[in-house]
Coordinates of C-alpha atoms and ligand atoms in Angstrom, one line a residue:
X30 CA 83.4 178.6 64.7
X31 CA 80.7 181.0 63.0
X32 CA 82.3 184.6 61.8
X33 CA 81.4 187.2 63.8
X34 CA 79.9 190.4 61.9
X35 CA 79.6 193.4 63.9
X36 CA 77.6 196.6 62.2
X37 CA 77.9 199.7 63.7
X38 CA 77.1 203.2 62.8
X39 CA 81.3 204.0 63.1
X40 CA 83.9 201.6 62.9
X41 CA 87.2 202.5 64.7
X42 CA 90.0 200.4 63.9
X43 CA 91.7 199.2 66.7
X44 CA 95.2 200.8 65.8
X45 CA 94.1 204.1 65.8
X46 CA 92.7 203.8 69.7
X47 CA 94.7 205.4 71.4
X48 CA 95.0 208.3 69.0
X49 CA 91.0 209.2 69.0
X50 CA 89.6 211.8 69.6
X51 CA 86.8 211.4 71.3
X52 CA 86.3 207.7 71.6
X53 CA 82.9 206.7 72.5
X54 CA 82.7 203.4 74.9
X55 CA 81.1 201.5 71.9
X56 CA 84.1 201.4 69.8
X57 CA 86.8 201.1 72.4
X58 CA 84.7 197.6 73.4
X59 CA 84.3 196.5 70.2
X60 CA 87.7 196.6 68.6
X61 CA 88.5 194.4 71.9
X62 CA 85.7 192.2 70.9
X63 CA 86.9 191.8 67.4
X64 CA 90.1 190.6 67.9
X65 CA 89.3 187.6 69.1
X66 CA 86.7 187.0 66.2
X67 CA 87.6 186.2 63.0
X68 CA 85.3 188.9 62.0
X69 CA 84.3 192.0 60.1
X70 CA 82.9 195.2 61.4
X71 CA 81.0 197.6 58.6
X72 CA 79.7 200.9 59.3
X73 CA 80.2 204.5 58.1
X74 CA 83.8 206.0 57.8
X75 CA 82.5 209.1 59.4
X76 CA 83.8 210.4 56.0
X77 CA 81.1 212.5 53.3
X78 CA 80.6 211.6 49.6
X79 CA 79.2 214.1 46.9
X80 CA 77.2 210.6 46.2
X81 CA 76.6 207.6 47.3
X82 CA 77.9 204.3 45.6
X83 CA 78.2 201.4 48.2
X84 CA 82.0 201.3 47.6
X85 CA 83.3 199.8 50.6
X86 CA 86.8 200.6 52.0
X87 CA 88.0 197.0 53.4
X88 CA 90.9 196.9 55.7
X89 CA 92.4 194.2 57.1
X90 CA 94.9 194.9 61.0
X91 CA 95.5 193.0 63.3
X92 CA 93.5 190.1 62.7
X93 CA 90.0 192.5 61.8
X94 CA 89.0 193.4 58.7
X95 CA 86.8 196.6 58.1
X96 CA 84.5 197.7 56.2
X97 CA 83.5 201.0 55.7
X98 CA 81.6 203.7 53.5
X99 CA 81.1 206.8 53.1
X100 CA 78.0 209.0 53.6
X101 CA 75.8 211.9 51.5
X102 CA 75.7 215.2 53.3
X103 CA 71.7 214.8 53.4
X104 CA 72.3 211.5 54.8
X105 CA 74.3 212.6 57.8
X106 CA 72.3 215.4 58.7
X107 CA 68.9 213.4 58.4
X108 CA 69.8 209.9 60.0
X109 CA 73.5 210.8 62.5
X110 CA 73.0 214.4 63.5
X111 CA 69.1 214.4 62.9
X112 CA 67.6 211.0 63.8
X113 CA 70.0 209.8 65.6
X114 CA 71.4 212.1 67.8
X115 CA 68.6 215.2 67.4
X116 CA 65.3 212.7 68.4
X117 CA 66.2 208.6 69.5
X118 CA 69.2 210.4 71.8
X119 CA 67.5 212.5 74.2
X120 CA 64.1 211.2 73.8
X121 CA 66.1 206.9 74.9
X122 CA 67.3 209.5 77.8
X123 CA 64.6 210.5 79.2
X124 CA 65.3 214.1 77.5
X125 CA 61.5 215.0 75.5
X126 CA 62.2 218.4 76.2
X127 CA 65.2 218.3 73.6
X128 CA 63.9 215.5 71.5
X129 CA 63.2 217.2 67.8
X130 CA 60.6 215.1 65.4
X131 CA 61.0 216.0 61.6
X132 CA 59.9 213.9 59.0
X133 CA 62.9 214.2 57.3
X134 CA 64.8 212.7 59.8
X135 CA 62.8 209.7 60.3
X136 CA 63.2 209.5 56.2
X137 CA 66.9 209.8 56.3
X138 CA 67.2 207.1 59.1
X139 CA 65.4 204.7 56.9
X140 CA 67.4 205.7 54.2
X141 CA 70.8 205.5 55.6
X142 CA 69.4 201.4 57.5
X143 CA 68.5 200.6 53.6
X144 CA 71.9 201.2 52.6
X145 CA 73.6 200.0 55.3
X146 CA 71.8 196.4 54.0
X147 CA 72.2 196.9 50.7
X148 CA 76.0 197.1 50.8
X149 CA 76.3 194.9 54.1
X150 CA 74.2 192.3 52.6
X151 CA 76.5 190.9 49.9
X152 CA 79.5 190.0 52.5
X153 CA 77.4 188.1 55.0
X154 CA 78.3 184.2 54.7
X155 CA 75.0 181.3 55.3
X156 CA 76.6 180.8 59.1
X157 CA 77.5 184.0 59.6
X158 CA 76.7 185.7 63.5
X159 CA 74.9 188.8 62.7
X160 CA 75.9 191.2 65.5
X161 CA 74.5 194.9 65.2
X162 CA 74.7 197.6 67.5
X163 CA 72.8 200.5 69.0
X164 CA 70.4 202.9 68.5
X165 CA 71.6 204.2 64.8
X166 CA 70.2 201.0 63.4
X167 CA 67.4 199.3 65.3
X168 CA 65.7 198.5 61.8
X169 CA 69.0 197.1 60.3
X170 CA 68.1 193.7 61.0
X171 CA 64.6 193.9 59.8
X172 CA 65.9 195.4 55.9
X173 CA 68.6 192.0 56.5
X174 CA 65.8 189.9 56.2
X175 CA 63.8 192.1 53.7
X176 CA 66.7 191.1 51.5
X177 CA 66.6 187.3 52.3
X178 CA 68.9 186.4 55.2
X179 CA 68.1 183.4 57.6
X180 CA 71.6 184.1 59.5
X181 CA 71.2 184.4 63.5
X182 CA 71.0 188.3 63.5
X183 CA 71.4 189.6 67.2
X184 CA 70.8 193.3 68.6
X185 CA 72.8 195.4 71.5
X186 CA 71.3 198.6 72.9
X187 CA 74.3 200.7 75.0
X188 CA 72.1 203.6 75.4
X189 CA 68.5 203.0 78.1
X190 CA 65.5 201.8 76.9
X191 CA 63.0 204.9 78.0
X192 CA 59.6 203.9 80.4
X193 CA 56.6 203.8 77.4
X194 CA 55.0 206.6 78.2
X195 CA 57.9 208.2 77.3
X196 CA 58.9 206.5 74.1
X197 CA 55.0 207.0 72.9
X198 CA 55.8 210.1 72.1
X199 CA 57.5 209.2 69.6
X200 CA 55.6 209.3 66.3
X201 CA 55.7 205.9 64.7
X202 CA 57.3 204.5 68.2
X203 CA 55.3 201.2 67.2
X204 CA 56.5 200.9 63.3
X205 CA 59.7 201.4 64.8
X206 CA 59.5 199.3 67.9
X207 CA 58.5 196.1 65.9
X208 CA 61.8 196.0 63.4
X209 CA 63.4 194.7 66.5
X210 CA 61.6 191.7 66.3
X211 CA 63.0 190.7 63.1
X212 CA 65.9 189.6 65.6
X213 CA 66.8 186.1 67.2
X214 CA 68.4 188.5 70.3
X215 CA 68.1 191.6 71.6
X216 CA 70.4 192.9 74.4
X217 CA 70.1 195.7 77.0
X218 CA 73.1 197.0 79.5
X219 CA 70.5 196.6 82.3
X220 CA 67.5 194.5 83.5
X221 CA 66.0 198.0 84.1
X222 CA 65.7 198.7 80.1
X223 CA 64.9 195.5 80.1
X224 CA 62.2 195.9 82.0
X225 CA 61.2 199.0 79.7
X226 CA 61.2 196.8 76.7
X227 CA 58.8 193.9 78.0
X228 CA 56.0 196.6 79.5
X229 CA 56.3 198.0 76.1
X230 CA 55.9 195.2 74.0
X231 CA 53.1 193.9 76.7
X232 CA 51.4 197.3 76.8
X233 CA 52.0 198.8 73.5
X234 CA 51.8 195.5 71.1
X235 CA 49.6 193.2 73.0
X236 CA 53.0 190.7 73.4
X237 CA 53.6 188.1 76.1
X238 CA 56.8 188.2 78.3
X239 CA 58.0 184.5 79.0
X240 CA 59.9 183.9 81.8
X241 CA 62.9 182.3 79.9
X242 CA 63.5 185.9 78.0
X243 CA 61.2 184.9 75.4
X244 CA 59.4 187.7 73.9
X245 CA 56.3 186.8 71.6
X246 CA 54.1 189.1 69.2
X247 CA 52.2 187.5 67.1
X248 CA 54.0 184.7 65.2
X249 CA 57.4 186.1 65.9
X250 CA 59.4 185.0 68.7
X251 CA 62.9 186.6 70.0
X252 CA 65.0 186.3 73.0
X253 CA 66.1 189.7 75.5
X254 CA 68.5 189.2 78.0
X255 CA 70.6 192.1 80.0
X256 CA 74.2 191.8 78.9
X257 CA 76.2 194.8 81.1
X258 CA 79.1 195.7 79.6
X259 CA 82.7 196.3 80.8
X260 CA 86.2 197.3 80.5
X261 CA 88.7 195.2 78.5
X262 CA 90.6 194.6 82.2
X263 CA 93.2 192.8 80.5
X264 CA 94.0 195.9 77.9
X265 CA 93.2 198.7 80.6
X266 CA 95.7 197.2 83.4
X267 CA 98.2 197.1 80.8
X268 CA 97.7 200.6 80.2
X269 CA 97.9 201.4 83.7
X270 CA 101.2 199.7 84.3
X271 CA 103.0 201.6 80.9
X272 CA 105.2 204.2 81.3
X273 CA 102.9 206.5 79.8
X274 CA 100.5 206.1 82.7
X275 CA 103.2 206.5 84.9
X276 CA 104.4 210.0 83.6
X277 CA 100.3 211.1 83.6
X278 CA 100.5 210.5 86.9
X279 CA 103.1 211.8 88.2
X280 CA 102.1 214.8 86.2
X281 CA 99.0 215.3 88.0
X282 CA 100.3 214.0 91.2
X283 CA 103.3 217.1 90.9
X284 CA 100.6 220.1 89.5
X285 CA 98.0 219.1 92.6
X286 CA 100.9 219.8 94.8
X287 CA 99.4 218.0 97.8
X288 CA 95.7 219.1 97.0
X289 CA 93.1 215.8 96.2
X290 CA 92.2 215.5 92.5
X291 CA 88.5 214.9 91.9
X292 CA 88.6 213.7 88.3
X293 CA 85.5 213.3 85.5
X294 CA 85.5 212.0 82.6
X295 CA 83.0 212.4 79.9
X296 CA 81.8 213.2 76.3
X297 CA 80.5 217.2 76.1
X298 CA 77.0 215.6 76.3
X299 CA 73.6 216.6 78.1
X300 CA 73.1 213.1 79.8
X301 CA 76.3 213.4 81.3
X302 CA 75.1 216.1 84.3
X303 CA 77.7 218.3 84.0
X304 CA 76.3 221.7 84.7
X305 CA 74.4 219.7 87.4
X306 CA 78.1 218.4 88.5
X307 CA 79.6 221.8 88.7
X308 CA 76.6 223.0 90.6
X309 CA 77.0 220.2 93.1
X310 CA 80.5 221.0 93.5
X311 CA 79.6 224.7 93.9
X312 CA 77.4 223.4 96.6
X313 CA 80.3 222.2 98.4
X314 CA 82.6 224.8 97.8
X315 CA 80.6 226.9 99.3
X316 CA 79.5 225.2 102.2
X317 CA 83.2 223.8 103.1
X318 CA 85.4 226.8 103.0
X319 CA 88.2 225.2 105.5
X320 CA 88.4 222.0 103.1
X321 CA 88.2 224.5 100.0
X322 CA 91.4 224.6 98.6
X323 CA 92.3 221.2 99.8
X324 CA 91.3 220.4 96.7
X325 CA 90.1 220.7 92.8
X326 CA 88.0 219.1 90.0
X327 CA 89.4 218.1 86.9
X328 CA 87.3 217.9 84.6
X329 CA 88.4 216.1 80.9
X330 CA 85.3 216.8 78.4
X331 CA 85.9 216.0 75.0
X332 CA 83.5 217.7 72.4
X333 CA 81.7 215.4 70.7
X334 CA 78.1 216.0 67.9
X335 CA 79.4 219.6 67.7
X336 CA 76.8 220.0 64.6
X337 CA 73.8 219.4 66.8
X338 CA 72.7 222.7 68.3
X339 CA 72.2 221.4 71.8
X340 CA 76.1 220.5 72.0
X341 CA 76.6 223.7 71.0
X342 CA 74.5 225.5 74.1
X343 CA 75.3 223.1 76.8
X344 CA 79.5 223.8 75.5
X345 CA 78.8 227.5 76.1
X346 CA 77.0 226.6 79.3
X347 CA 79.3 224.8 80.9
X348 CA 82.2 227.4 79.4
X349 CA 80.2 229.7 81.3
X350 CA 79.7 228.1 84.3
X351 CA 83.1 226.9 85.0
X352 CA 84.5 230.4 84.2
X353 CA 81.9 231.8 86.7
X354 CA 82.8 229.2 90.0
X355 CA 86.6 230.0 89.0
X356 CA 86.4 233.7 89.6
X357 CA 84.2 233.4 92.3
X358 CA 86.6 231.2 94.4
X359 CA 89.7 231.2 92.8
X360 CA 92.5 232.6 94.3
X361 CA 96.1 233.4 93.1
X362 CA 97.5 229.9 93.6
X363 CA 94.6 227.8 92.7
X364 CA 91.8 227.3 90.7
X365 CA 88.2 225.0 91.8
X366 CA 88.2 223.6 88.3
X367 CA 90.0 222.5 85.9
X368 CA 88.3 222.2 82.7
X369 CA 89.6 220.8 79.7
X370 CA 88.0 220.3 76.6
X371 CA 90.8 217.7 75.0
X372 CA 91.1 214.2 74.7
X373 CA 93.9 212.1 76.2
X374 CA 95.3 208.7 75.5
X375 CA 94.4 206.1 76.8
X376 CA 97.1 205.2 79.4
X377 CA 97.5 208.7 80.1
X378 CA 93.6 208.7 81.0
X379 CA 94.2 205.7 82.9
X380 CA 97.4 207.9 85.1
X381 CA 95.3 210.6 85.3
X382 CA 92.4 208.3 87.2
X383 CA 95.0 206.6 89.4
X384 CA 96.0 209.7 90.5
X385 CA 92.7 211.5 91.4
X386 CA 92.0 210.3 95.0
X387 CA 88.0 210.9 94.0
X388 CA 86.3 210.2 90.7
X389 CA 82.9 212.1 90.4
X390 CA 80.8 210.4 87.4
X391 CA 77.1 211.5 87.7
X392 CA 75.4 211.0 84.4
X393 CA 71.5 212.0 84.8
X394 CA 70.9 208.8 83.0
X395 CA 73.4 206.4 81.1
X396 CA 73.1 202.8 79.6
X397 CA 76.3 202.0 81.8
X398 CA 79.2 204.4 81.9
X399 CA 82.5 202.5 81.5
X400 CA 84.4 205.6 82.6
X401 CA 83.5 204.6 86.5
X402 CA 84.4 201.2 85.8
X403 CA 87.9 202.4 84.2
X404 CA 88.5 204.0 87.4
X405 CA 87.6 201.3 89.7
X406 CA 90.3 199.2 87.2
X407 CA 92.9 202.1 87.5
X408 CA 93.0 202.4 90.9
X409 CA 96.2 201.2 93.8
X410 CA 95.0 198.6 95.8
X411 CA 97.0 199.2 98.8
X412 CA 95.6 203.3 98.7
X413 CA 92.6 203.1 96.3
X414 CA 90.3 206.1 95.4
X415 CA 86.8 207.3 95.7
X416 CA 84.1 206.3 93.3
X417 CA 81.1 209.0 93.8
X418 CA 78.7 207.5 91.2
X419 CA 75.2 208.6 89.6
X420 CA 72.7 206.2 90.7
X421 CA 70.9 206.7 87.4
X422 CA 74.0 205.0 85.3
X423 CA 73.8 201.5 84.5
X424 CA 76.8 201.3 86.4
X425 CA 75.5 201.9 89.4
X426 CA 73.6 198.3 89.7
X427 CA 77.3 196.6 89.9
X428 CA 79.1 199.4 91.8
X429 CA 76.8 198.9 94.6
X430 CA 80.0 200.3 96.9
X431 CA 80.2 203.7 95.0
X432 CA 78.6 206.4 96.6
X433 CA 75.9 206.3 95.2
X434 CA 73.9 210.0 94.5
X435 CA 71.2 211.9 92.9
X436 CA 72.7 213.9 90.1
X437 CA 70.2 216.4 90.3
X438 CA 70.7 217.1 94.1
X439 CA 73.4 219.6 94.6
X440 CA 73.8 218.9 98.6
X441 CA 73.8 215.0 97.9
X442 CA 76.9 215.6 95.4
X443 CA 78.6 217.7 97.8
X444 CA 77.8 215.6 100.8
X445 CA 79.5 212.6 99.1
X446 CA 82.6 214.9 98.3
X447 CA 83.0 215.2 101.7
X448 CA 82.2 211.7 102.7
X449 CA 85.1 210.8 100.3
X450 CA 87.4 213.1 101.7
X451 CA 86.9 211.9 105.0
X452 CA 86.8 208.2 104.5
X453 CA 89.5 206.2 105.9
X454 CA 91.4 203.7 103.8
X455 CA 90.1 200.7 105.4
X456 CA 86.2 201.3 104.2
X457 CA 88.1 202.8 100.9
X458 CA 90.0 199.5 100.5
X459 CA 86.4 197.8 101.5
X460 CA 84.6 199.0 99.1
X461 CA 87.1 198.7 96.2
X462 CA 87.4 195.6 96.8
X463 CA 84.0 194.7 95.9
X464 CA 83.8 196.5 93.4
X465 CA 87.0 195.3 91.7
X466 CA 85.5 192.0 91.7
X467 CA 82.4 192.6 89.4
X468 CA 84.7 195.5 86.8
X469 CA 87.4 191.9 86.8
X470 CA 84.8 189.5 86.4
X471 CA 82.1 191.1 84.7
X472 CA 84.4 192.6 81.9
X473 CA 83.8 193.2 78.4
X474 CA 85.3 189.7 77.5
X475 CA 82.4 188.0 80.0
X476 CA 80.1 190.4 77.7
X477 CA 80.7 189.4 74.1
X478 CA 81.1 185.8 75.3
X479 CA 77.7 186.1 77.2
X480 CA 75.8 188.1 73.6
X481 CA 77.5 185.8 71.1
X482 CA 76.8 182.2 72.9
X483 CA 72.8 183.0 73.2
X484 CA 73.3 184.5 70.3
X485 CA 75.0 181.0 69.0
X486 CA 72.1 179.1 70.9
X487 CA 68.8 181.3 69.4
X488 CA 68.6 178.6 67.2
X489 CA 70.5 176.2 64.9
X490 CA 71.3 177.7 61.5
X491 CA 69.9 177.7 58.5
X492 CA 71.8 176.2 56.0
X493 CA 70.7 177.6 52.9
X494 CA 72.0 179.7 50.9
X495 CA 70.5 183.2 51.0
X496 CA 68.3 184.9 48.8
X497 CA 70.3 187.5 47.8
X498 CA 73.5 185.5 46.9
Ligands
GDG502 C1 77.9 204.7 75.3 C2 76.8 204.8 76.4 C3 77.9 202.9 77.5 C4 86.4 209.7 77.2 N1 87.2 210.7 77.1 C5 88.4 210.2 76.6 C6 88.2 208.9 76.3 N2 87.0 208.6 76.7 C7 86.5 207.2 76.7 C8 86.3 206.7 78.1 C9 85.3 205.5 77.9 C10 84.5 206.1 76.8 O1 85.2 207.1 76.2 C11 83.2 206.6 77.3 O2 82.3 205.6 77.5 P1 81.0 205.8 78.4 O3 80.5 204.4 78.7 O4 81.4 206.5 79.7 O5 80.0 206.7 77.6 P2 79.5 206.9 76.1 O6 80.5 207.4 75.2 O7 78.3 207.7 76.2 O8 79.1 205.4 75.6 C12 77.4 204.3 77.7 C13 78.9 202.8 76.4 O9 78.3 203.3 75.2 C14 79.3 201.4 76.1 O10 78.3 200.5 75.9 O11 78.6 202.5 78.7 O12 76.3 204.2 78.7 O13 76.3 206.1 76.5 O14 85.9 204.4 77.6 O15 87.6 206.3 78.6 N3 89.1 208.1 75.8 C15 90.3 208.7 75.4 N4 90.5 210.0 75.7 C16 89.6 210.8 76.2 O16 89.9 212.0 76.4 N5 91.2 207.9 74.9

């Protein structure tokens, strides 16, 4: 069996899971991936360096070694917090008001993919699976082969791929666009990016769309498939049934004192709808005073990018916001929201959502979301919650049995709050069921296996030895 090397822009070992801060979907699924590889995963420490060397930190746990180095101040700023997170972020959702073009950042990115290959380059075997992820380093694979590697490099996008008339307004969209060719796979959570991608490369690079998944420009030739990721089911049941679990719930189960939970879960971010959320709870506050205080929202928003402005406005926002629909409805025993910017555990996460008889998840756009899916895993079969879901997450095109909403409409959010409230178990137990079925099936171990084996069967290796070595 091939080694598996996975490059991301973080690398999380898997020991310190449960201790994170903020953990981002991509690294709780691919420390679960990793185990079962006999792999390495290199990326930044998320540490800074006065200057950068290309000394890697390797660590070996648990059966995965990492690899990790540190990063310039200029670096970060221009390629993570500029690049990154300040223009391919909001622009990849759907966000051009917010997206920020500077040349320097489109410098740094460069940069930063450069290094990443120069320092990667040397520890990647002839037979070596090449396996790197998101939107950090869409040219990483193209700088792999600048430096002489014939290994099977494949590519996985967890964020959407934006319509083209969006993403043309990015400037050097088609310099950009074309590095991703220089891979044997590329990956998207949903045939709806996928989708994106082919009427770009039709449109934009005069390609042709095969019917198989092959892509063709010119004389290069690569394969993109939809790969929807999940939750490790395995791992996240576990955590449900560990004591820990069992005291978050009963935790939350005691403070609700008989009122319903509504719980969301979510990174501070824009493309998470939370202002639109709060609103749409507002809605319903205001519209349902009898079922009022029947109930509450918790809320769990861990900050996250805190050196990119926007963060910063949409944290006061939202600081605002809550603090203006608690005084307006609060009285002295009980509070419309609960809003908490911490991060928990992950099997106290996973009490918390078996105790919230509603989950209200309504990104206004998201690759997947595998907080929804987390809840659909949490949940009692016998007495199973309420998924209300965005139907602008990835999610939504397995969780058909959510109910399904427009973040942006107030009355649809509070509508469905109702609907939940008023559902009886049978349709409740109905529509978990189904939904059960695809977060068991279509996990995040049906995921990697899916990636890696077309990624296995791009083509056969090439034996040689590379360039570089
Ligand atoms: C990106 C894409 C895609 C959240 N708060 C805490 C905590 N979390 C965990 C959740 C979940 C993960 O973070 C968030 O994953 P999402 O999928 O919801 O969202 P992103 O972070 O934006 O992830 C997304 C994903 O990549 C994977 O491809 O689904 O579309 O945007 O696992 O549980 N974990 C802990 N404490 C918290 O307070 N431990």
């Amino acid at each position: 069996m091939s080694r598996l090397i996975v490059i991301s822009n973080r690398v999380s070992a898997p020991k310190a899971q449960s201790a994170a801060g903020a953990q981002g979907g991509l690294s709780v699924a691919l420390s679960a991936a990793l185990k079962e590889y006999r792999g390495i995963w290199f990326g930044w420490s998320g540490e800074k360096t006065e200057e950068f060397t290309g000394h890697m930190d390797l660590h070996r746990e648990g059966g995965v070694t990492t690899a990790t180095i540190d990063l310039e101040e200029q670096d970060i700023d221009e390629y993570y917090n500029g690049y990154a997170n300040r223009t391919l972020w909001p622009l990849f959702h759907y966000r051009i008001d917010l997206a920020e073009y500077d040349r320097s950042f489109g410098s740094g990115y460069e940069r930063v993919n450069e290094r990443f290959a120069e320092t990667v380059a040397p520890l990647i075997e002839p037979d070596d699976l090449v396996w790197v992820h998101d939107y950090h380093l869409i040219p990483l694979g193209q700088q792999l082969r600048d430096r002489g590697l014939k290994n099977r490099i494949g590519f996985f996008l967890h964020i959407p791929w934006p319509p083209s008339r969006l993403l043309v307004s990015l400037p050097y969209h088609e310099r950009l666009v074309r590095t991703l060719l220089a891979y044997d796979v590329i990956g998207f959570q949903t045939e709806e990016w996928l989708e994106s991608f082919c009427h770009y490369v039709e449109r934009e690079l005069g390609g042709r769309v095969d019917k198989d998944g092959m892509i063709h420009v010119g004389d290069r030739s690569v394969y993109a498939a939809a790969y929807p990721i999940g939750v490790d089911y395995k791992e996240f049941g576990e955590a449900v049934e560990s004591a820990t679990a069992r005291e978050a719930f009963e935790r939350l189960r005691k403070s609700a004192a008989g009122r319903r939970t509504i719980i969301g879960v979510d990174r501070l971010d824009y493309s998470k709808g939370l202002e639109e959320r709060f609103l749409g709870y507002r809605r319903f506050l205001e519209k349902h005073g009898e079922s009022r205080d029947h109930l509450f929202l918790l809320q769990i928003a861990p900050p996250s990018r805190g050196e990119v402005a926007t963060y910063e406005v949409i944290r006061e926002h939202l600081d605002e916001l809550s603090g203006r629909i608690n005084g307006e409805f609060a009285s002295v025993d009980w509070v419309p929201i609960r809003y908490v910017n911490q991060s928990y555990g992950r099997a106290e996460l996973a009490g918390f959502y078996r105790a919230a008889e509603i989950a209200l998840i309504t990104p206004l756009r998201d690759g997947m979301n595998l907080v929804a899916k987390e809840y659909v895993a949490a949940q009692d079969p016998d007495d199973p919650g309420v998924l209300i879901l965005s139907r602008f997450a990835g999610a939504a095109l397995q969780l058909k049995d959510a109910l399904l909403v427009n973040p942006y409409s107030k009355d649809e959010i509070s509508d469905a709050i109702m609907k939940a409230i008023r559902m009886p178990k049978a349709e409740r137990i109905r529509r978990w069921t189904s939904m059960i079925e695809s977060v068991r099936t279509e996990d995040v171990v049906a995921w990697r296996h899916a990636f890696v084996s077309a990624l296995e069967n791009a083509r056969p290796p090439v034996r040689s030895e590379p360039e570089h070595a």
